[in-house]
CSV table of C-alpha atoms in Angstrom, one decimal:
chain,number,residue,atom,x,y,z
R,13,MET,CA,197.1,141.2,147.8
R,14,LYS,CA,198.9,144.2,146.5
R,15,LYS,CA,198.0,144.7,142.9
R,16,LEU,CA,200.6,145.0,140.1
R,17,PRO,CA,200.3,148.0,137.7
R,18,ILE,CA,197.6,147.6,135.1
R,19,GLY,CA,198.3,148.2,131.4
R,20,LEU,CA,199.2,144.7,130.4
R,21,LEU,CA,200.1,143.5,126.9
R,22,THR,CA,197.6,140.7,126.5
R,23,VAL,CA,199.3,139.6,123.3
R,24,MET,CA,201.9,138.1,125.5
R,25,LEU,CA,199.4,135.3,126.3
R,26,CYS,CA,199.5,134.0,122.7
R,27,GLY,CA,202.6,131.8,123.4
R,28,LEU,CA,200.9,130.3,126.4
R,29,LEU,CA,197.7,129.5,124.6
R,30,ALA,CA,199.3,127.8,121.7
R,31,GLY,CA,201.0,125.0,123.6
R,32,CYS,CA,198.3,124.3,126.3
R,33,SER,CA,195.2,124.2,124.1
R,34,GLY,CA,196.0,120.9,122.5
R,35,ASN,CA,193.0,119.8,120.5
R,36,GLY,CA,190.7,121.3,123.0
R,37,GLY,CA,191.1,125.1,123.2
R,38,PRO,CA,188.1,127.1,124.2
R,39,GLN,CA,185.3,126.5,121.6
R,40,GLN,CA,182.3,128.7,120.8
R,41,ASN,CA,179.6,128.1,123.4
R,42,ALA,CA,175.9,129.0,123.7
R,43,GLU,CA,176.8,132.5,125.0
R,44,THR,CA,179.1,133.4,122.2
R,45,LYS,CA,176.6,132.2,119.6
R,46,ALA,CA,173.8,134.4,121.1
R,47,PRO,CA,174.8,137.7,119.2
R,48,GLU,CA,174.6,135.8,115.9
R,49,ALA,CA,171.2,134.4,116.7
R,50,MET,CA,170.0,137.9,117.6
R,51,THR,CA,171.3,139.3,114.3
R,52,GLU,CA,169.5,136.6,112.3
R,53,ALA,CA,166.3,137.2,114.2
R,54,LYS,CA,166.5,141.0,113.5
R,55,GLN,CA,167.0,140.3,109.8
R,56,GLN,CA,164.0,138.0,109.7
R,57,ALA,CA,161.9,140.6,111.5
R,58,GLU,CA,162.8,143.3,109.1
R,59,ALA,CA,161.9,141.1,106.1
R,60,ASN,CA,158.6,140.1,107.6
R,61,PRO,CA,157.3,142.8,110.1
R,62,THR,CA,154.4,140.6,111.1
R,63,THR,CA,156.8,138.2,112.8
R,64,GLU,CA,158.8,140.9,114.5
R,65,ALA,CA,157.5,140.2,118.0
R,66,ALA,CA,158.0,136.5,117.6
R,67,ALA,CA,161.5,136.9,116.3
R,68,ALA,CA,162.4,139.2,119.1
R,69,GLU,CA,161.1,136.8,121.6
R,70,ALA,CA,163.0,133.9,120.0
R,71,ALA,CA,166.2,136.0,120.1
R,72,LYS,CA,165.7,136.8,123.7
R,73,GLY,CA,165.1,133.2,124.5
R,74,GLN,CA,168.4,132.2,122.9
R,75,GLU,CA,170.2,135.0,124.7
R,76,THR,CA,169.0,133.9,128.1
R,77,ALA,CA,169.0,130.1,127.5
R,78,LYS,CA,170.7,128.2,130.3
R,79,PRO,CA,173.7,126.1,129.5
R,80,GLU,CA,173.4,122.3,129.4
R,81,THR,CA,173.6,120.8,132.9
R,82,VAL,CA,176.8,119.1,133.6
R,83,LYS,CA,177.8,117.0,136.7
R,84,LEU,CA,181.3,117.4,138.0
R,85,ARG,CA,183.3,115.5,140.6
R,86,VAL,CA,185.5,118.2,142.2
R,87,ALA,CA,188.4,117.4,144.6
R,88,TYR,CA,188.9,119.6,147.6
R,89,HIS,CA,191.2,119.6,150.7
R,90,PRO,CA,189.8,120.1,154.3
R,91,ASN,CA,191.5,123.4,154.9
R,92,PHE,CA,190.7,127.0,154.0
R,93,GLY,CA,192.9,127.1,150.9
R,94,GLY,CA,191.6,123.8,149.6
R,95,ASN,CA,187.9,124.5,149.5
R,96,ASN,CA,187.0,128.2,150.1
R,97,LEU,CA,186.3,129.0,146.5
R,98,TYR,CA,184.3,125.8,146.0
R,99,ILE,CA,182.0,126.4,149.0
R,100,THR,CA,181.7,130.1,148.1
R,101,ALA,CA,180.6,129.3,144.6
R,102,GLU,CA,178.3,126.5,145.8
R,103,LYS,CA,176.6,128.6,148.6
R,104,ASN,CA,176.0,131.6,146.3
R,105,GLY,CA,174.6,129.6,143.3
R,106,PHE,CA,177.5,130.4,141.0
R,107,PHE,CA,177.8,126.8,139.8
R,108,GLU,CA,174.1,126.7,139.3
R,109,GLU,CA,174.2,129.8,137.1
R,110,GLU,CA,176.7,128.0,134.9
R,111,GLY,CA,174.6,124.8,134.7
R,112,LEU,CA,177.1,122.8,136.9
R,113,ILE,CA,176.2,120.3,139.5
R,114,VAL,CA,179.3,119.8,141.7
R,115,GLU,CA,179.9,116.7,143.8
R,116,PRO,CA,182.8,117.5,146.3
R,117,VAL,CA,185.3,114.7,146.9
R,118,LYS,CA,187.7,115.0,149.9
R,119,PHE,CA,191.4,114.5,149.7
R,120,THR,CA,194.2,115.4,152.1
R,121,ALA,CA,197.1,115.4,149.7
R,122,GLY,CA,197.7,116.3,146.0
R,123,PRO,CA,199.4,113.1,144.8
R,124,GLN,CA,196.5,110.8,145.8
R,125,GLU,CA,194.0,113.3,144.4
R,126,ILE,CA,195.8,113.4,141.0
R,127,ALA,CA,196.0,109.6,140.9
R,128,ALA,CA,192.2,109.6,141.2
R,129,MET,CA,191.9,112.2,138.5
R,130,VAL,CA,194.1,110.2,136.1
R,131,ALA,CA,192.0,107.2,136.9
R,132,GLY,CA,188.8,109.1,135.9
R,133,ASP,CA,187.3,109.2,139.4
R,134,VAL,CA,187.6,113.0,139.7
R,135,ASP,CA,187.2,115.6,137.0
R,136,ILE,CA,188.7,118.8,138.5
R,137,GLY,CA,190.5,119.5,141.7
R,138,TYR,CA,192.4,121.9,143.9
R,139,ILE,CA,196.1,121.2,144.8
R,140,GLY,CA,198.8,123.2,146.6
R,141,HIS,CA,202.2,123.9,145.1
R,142,GLY,CA,203.7,120.7,146.5
R,143,ALA,CA,202.1,118.3,144.0
R,144,THR,CA,202.5,120.6,141.1
R,145,PHE,CA,205.5,118.6,139.9
R,146,LEU,CA,202.8,116.1,138.6
R,147,ALA,CA,201.8,118.8,136.2
R,148,VAL,CA,205.3,119.1,135.0
R,149,GLN,CA,205.1,115.3,134.4
R,150,ARG,CA,202.0,116.0,132.3
R,151,GLN,CA,199.6,114.2,134.4
R,152,VAL,CA,197.4,117.3,134.9
R,153,ASN,CA,197.3,120.9,133.7
R,154,VAL,CA,197.0,124.0,135.9
R,155,PHE,CA,194.1,126.2,134.6
R,156,LEU,CA,193.2,128.6,137.5
R,157,THR,CA,195.6,130.2,140.1
R,158,GLU,CA,193.8,131.5,143.1
R,159,PHE,CA,196.3,132.5,145.9
R,160,LEU,CA,199.9,132.4,147.1
R,161,GLY,CA,200.4,130.4,150.2
R,162,ASN,CA,202.3,131.0,153.4
R,163,GLY,CA,200.8,128.4,155.7
R,164,ASP,CA,203.1,125.3,155.4
R,165,GLU,CA,205.4,125.1,158.4
R,166,LEU,CA,208.3,123.2,159.9
R,167,LEU,CA,207.4,122.6,163.5
R,168,THR,CA,209.0,121.2,166.6
R,169,TYR,CA,208.3,121.5,170.3
R,170,LYS,CA,210.2,123.0,173.2
R,171,GLU,CA,211.4,119.8,174.8
R,172,SER,CA,213.2,118.8,171.5
R,173,GLY,CA,215.9,121.4,172.2
R,174,ILE,CA,215.7,122.5,168.6
R,175,THR,CA,215.8,126.3,168.4
R,176,SER,CA,217.2,126.8,164.9
R,177,LEU,CA,217.4,125.1,161.5
R,178,GLU,CA,221.0,124.2,162.2
R,179,ASP,CA,219.9,122.2,165.2
R,180,LEU,CA,218.0,119.8,162.9
R,181,LYS,CA,221.3,117.9,162.2
R,182,GLY,CA,220.9,114.3,163.4
R,183,LYS,CA,217.2,114.7,164.2
R,184,THR,CA,214.2,112.7,163.1
R,185,ILE,CA,211.8,114.7,160.8
R,186,ALA,CA,208.5,113.6,159.5
R,187,THR,CA,207.2,114.8,156.1
R,188,ALA,CA,204.7,113.7,153.5
R,189,PRO,CA,206.4,113.0,150.1
R,190,GLY,CA,205.2,115.0,147.1
R,191,THR,CA,203.5,117.7,149.3
R,192,SER,CA,204.2,121.3,150.0
R,193,GLY,CA,205.5,120.3,153.4
R,194,GLU,CA,208.3,118.4,151.7
R,195,THR,CA,209.2,121.5,149.8
R,196,VAL,CA,209.5,123.4,153.1
R,197,LEU,CA,211.8,120.8,154.4
R,198,LYS,CA,214.1,120.9,151.4
R,199,LEU,CA,214.4,124.7,151.5
R,200,ALA,CA,214.9,124.7,155.2
R,201,LEU,CA,217.7,122.1,155.1
R,202,GLU,CA,219.4,124.1,152.3
R,203,LYS,CA,219.2,127.3,154.3
R,204,ALA,CA,220.8,125.6,157.2
R,205,GLY,CA,223.6,124.1,155.0
R,206,LEU,CA,222.3,120.6,155.6
R,207,SER,CA,221.5,117.7,153.3
R,208,ARG,CA,218.9,114.9,153.6
R,209,ASP,CA,221.8,112.7,154.7
R,210,ASP,CA,222.4,114.9,157.8
R,211,VAL,CA,218.9,114.1,159.2
R,212,ARG,CA,216.6,111.1,159.5
R,213,ILE,CA,213.5,111.6,157.4
R,214,VAL,CA,210.4,109.5,157.9
R,215,ASN,CA,207.5,109.6,155.5
R,216,MET,CA,204.0,109.9,156.9
R,217,ASP,CA,200.6,111.3,156.0
R,218,ALA,CA,199.3,114.4,157.7
R,219,ALA,CA,197.3,112.5,160.3
R,220,GLY,CA,200.3,110.4,161.1
R,221,MET,CA,202.5,113.4,161.5
R,222,VAL,CA,200.1,115.0,164.0
R,223,ALA,CA,200.0,111.9,166.1
R,224,ALA,CA,203.8,111.5,165.9
R,225,ILE,CA,204.7,115.1,166.9
R,226,VAL,CA,202.1,115.2,169.7
R,227,ALA,CA,203.5,111.9,171.1
R,228,LYS,CA,207.0,113.2,170.6
R,229,LYS,CA,208.0,110.2,168.5
R,230,VAL,CA,209.7,112.6,166.0
R,231,ASP,CA,211.7,115.7,166.6
R,232,ALA,CA,210.1,117.9,164.0
R,233,CYS,CA,207.5,117.7,161.1
R,234,THR,CA,206.3,119.6,158.2
R,235,LEU,CA,202.6,120.4,158.3
R,236,TRP,CA,199.9,122.7,156.8
R,237,PRO,CA,196.5,123.9,158.0
R,238,PRO,CA,194.4,122.7,159.6
R,239,GLN,CA,196.8,120.2,161.0
R,240,THR,CA,199.1,123.0,162.3
R,241,SER,CA,196.2,124.3,164.3
R,242,GLU,CA,195.5,120.9,165.6
R,243,VAL,CA,199.0,120.4,166.9
R,244,ARG,CA,199.0,123.8,168.7
R,245,LYS,CA,195.6,123.1,170.2
R,246,THR,CA,196.7,119.6,171.5
R,247,MET,CA,200.2,120.5,172.7
R,248,GLY,CA,199.5,124.1,173.7
R,249,GLU,CA,200.5,127.1,171.7
R,250,GLU,CA,203.4,127.9,174.1
R,251,ASN,CA,204.9,124.4,173.6
R,252,VAL,CA,205.1,124.5,169.8
R,253,VAL,CA,208.1,126.1,168.0
R,254,ARG,CA,207.8,127.2,164.4
R,255,LEU,CA,211.2,126.9,162.8
R,256,THR,CA,210.2,128.3,159.4
R,257,THR,CA,207.3,128.6,157.0
R,258,ILE,CA,207.0,128.5,153.2
R,259,GLY,CA,206.5,132.2,153.2
R,260,ASP,CA,210.0,132.7,154.4
R,261,PHE,CA,211.3,131.7,151.0
R,262,ARG,CA,209.1,134.1,149.0
R,263,ASP,CA,212.1,136.0,147.8
R,264,GLN,CA,213.1,132.9,145.8
R,265,PHE,CA,209.8,131.3,145.0
R,266,ALA,CA,206.1,131.9,144.9
R,267,PHE,CA,203.9,129.1,146.1
R,268,PRO,CA,200.5,129.2,144.5
R,269,GLY,CA,197.4,127.3,145.2
R,270,HIS,CA,195.5,126.4,142.1
R,271,TRP,CA,193.0,124.2,140.2
R,272,VAL,CA,194.0,121.4,137.9
R,273,VAL,CA,192.5,119.1,135.4
R,274,THR,CA,193.7,116.2,133.3
R,275,PRO,CA,194.6,117.0,129.6
R,276,LYS,CA,192.1,114.4,128.5
R,277,TYR,CA,189.2,116.0,130.4
R,278,MET,CA,190.3,119.5,129.4
R,279,ASP,CA,190.4,118.7,125.7
R,280,ALA,CA,187.1,117.0,125.8
R,281,HIS,CA,185.2,119.7,127.7
R,282,PRO,CA,186.5,123.2,126.9
R,283,ASP,CA,183.1,124.8,127.5
R,284,VAL,CA,182.8,123.2,130.9
R,285,MET,CA,186.3,124.6,131.7
R,286,VAL,CA,185.2,128.1,130.9
R,287,ARG,CA,181.9,127.8,132.9
R,288,PHE,CA,183.7,126.4,135.9
R,289,SER,CA,186.4,129.1,135.8
R,290,ARG,CA,183.6,131.8,135.5
R,291,ALA,CA,181.9,130.5,138.6
R,292,MET,CA,185.2,130.5,140.5
R,293,LEU,CA,186.1,134.1,139.4
R,294,LYS,CA,182.7,135.2,140.7
R,295,ALA,CA,183.5,133.4,144.0
R,296,MET,CA,186.9,135.2,144.2
R,297,ASP,CA,185.2,138.6,144.1
R,298,TYR,CA,182.5,137.5,146.6
R,299,ARG,CA,185.2,136.2,148.9
R,300,LYS,CA,187.0,139.6,148.8
R,301,GLU,CA,183.8,141.4,149.8
R,302,HIS,CA,182.7,138.9,152.4
R,303,PRO,CA,185.7,137.4,154.2
R,304,GLU,CA,183.9,136.7,157.5
R,305,GLU,CA,181.1,134.9,155.8
R,306,THR,CA,183.6,132.9,153.7
R,307,ALA,CA,185.5,131.8,156.8
R,308,GLU,CA,182.2,130.7,158.5
R,309,ASN,CA,181.1,128.7,155.5
R,310,VAL,CA,184.5,126.9,155.3
R,311,ALA,CA,184.5,126.2,159.1
R,312,GLU,CA,181.0,124.7,158.8
R,313,PHE,CA,181.8,122.7,155.7
R,314,ILE,CA,184.9,121.0,157.1
R,315,ASP,CA,183.7,121.0,160.7
R,316,ALA,CA,186.7,123.0,162.0
R,317,PRO,CA,187.0,125.7,164.7
R,318,LEU,CA,186.4,129.1,163.2
R,319,ASP,CA,189.4,130.7,164.8
R,320,GLY,CA,191.7,128.2,163.1
R,321,VAL,CA,190.0,128.8,159.7
R,322,VAL,CA,190.3,132.6,160.1
R,323,ALA,CA,194.0,132.3,161.0
R,324,GLU,CA,194.7,130.3,157.9
R,325,MET,CA,192.7,132.7,155.7
R,326,ASN,CA,194.8,135.6,157.1
R,327,ASP,CA,198.0,133.7,156.3
R,328,ILE,CA,197.2,133.4,152.5
R,329,ASP,CA,197.5,136.1,149.8
R,330,LEU,CA,194.1,135.7,148.2
R,331,PHE,CA,193.4,136.9,144.6
R,332,ASP,CA,190.3,138.7,143.4
R,333,ALA,CA,189.2,138.1,139.8
R,334,ASP,CA,191.1,141.2,138.5
R,335,TYR,CA,194.4,140.1,140.0
R,336,CYS,CA,193.8,136.5,138.9
R,337,TYR,CA,193.3,137.6,135.3
R,338,GLN,CA,196.3,139.9,135.5
R,339,VAL,CA,198.9,137.3,136.7
R,340,MET,CA,197.5,134.6,134.4
R,341,THR,CA,197.7,136.7,131.3
R,342,ASP,CA,200.9,138.8,131.8
R,343,LYS,CA,203.2,135.8,132.3
R,344,THR,CA,203.6,136.6,136.1
R,345,ALA,CA,202.1,133.2,137.1
R,346,ALA,CA,204.0,131.5,134.3
R,347,LYS,CA,207.2,132.7,135.8
R,348,TRP,CA,206.2,131.4,139.2
R,349,TYR,CA,205.6,128.0,137.7
R,350,ASP,CA,208.8,128.0,135.8
R,351,ALA,CA,210.8,128.7,139.0
R,352,LEU,CA,208.9,125.9,140.7
R,353,GLN,CA,209.7,123.3,138.1
R,354,ASN,CA,213.4,124.2,138.4
R,355,LEU,CA,213.0,123.5,142.1
R,356,TYR,CA,211.5,120.1,141.3
R,357,VAL,CA,214.5,119.3,139.0
R,358,GLN,CA,216.9,120.2,141.8
R,359,ASP,CA,214.9,118.0,144.2
R,360,GLY,CA,214.8,115.0,141.8
R,361,LYS,CA,211.0,115.1,141.4
R,362,VAL,CA,211.3,115.6,137.6
R,363,GLU,CA,214.2,114.8,135.3
R,364,LYS,CA,214.0,118.1,133.3
R,365,THR,CA,211.9,121.2,132.8
R,366,VAL,CA,209.4,121.4,130.1
R,367,PRO,CA,207.9,124.6,128.5
R,368,VAL,CA,205.4,126.0,131.0
R,369,GLU,CA,202.8,126.6,128.3
R,370,GLU,CA,202.5,122.8,127.9
R,371,TRP,CA,200.9,122.5,131.4
R,372,PHE,CA,199.8,126.0,132.4
R,373,CYS,CA,196.6,126.8,130.6
R,374,PRO,CA,195.3,130.3,131.3
R,375,GLN,CA,192.9,130.4,128.3
R,376,PHE,CA,189.8,129.3,130.2
R,377,ALA,CA,190.2,131.9,132.9
R,378,LYS,CA,190.9,134.5,130.3
R,379,GLU,CA,187.8,133.7,128.3
R,380,ALA,CA,185.7,133.5,131.5
R,381,TYR,CA,186.9,136.8,132.9
R,382,GLU,CA,186.4,138.7,129.6
R,383,SER,CA,182.9,137.3,129.3
R,384,LEU,CA,182.2,138.9,132.7
R,385,HIS,CA,183.6,142.2,131.7
R,386,LYS,CA,182.2,142.9,128.2
């Protein structure tokens, strides 16, 4: 990912922090208390030299004390974007370093995942941009942005006779409501000067769309990895036509992948939010230095062909920790999300926009990053 110029005014973050912190902004944890404990130990040692060694040992113990172990249920998606940070953090012990025991829970779409989070069945999860309208509705908060996506596609096949977006008029198109695929369809129709009334839209989940397009029961569909690779493998690369991708609209919108949490969990567990964010930032930098290993771990985890995983990885603009910190603290990401929520209003997913700082919460990533760069 091409980096933006450094030299950021971090005071710009204050407005974001105020609205998103609620009653649960980052609180002082064991690590931030360690310097105080060391100072007290030093004062006691100076007052009583005979206890200097014991005091020093006690201070050292507090400094290196492991955080309290916390179990987390974390939602992932079975594609590269949806789990690569999780599996990287897990494989390299970054969660363990933070005292986190993570139970991965599989989902194939954001809306169902967020419903589980609201019900209390999942604590933290990954979603793509398609379900981010649920954050605007205040069901979840975005707290960590990790990449910009290009992988969602509007696909057809040669026998359909469709060679351009304009050819979609009167055709049957499958899409999954509330997903990034539906966003691709909306933008594609607008680009072609068509409305939803000009086509026949059928709602399906990802598996249903794969079956429908392969059987040629629909004329086109909107899919994302790994299902896009599955369609090409089944139908043959030469028989699949890509009409457009989400990346074709980057001049209008950025489409981030990110991690979300319910306001209730966030407010109740600010320390866990920082620890989880720190593990993920470590994973971002490891991923940058070890892309092949990352792809292999993802392929093994989701039991998918390595070449398909690599193709998806190369189709995503991945962040390292520095760039993540930069865009989350200089309002770049906030502008992405503000543009997205305006898109959701146009599409009828939300009635009106709300201040981004109410649901975009960068304070945990900020604290985590700065704790790693003291």
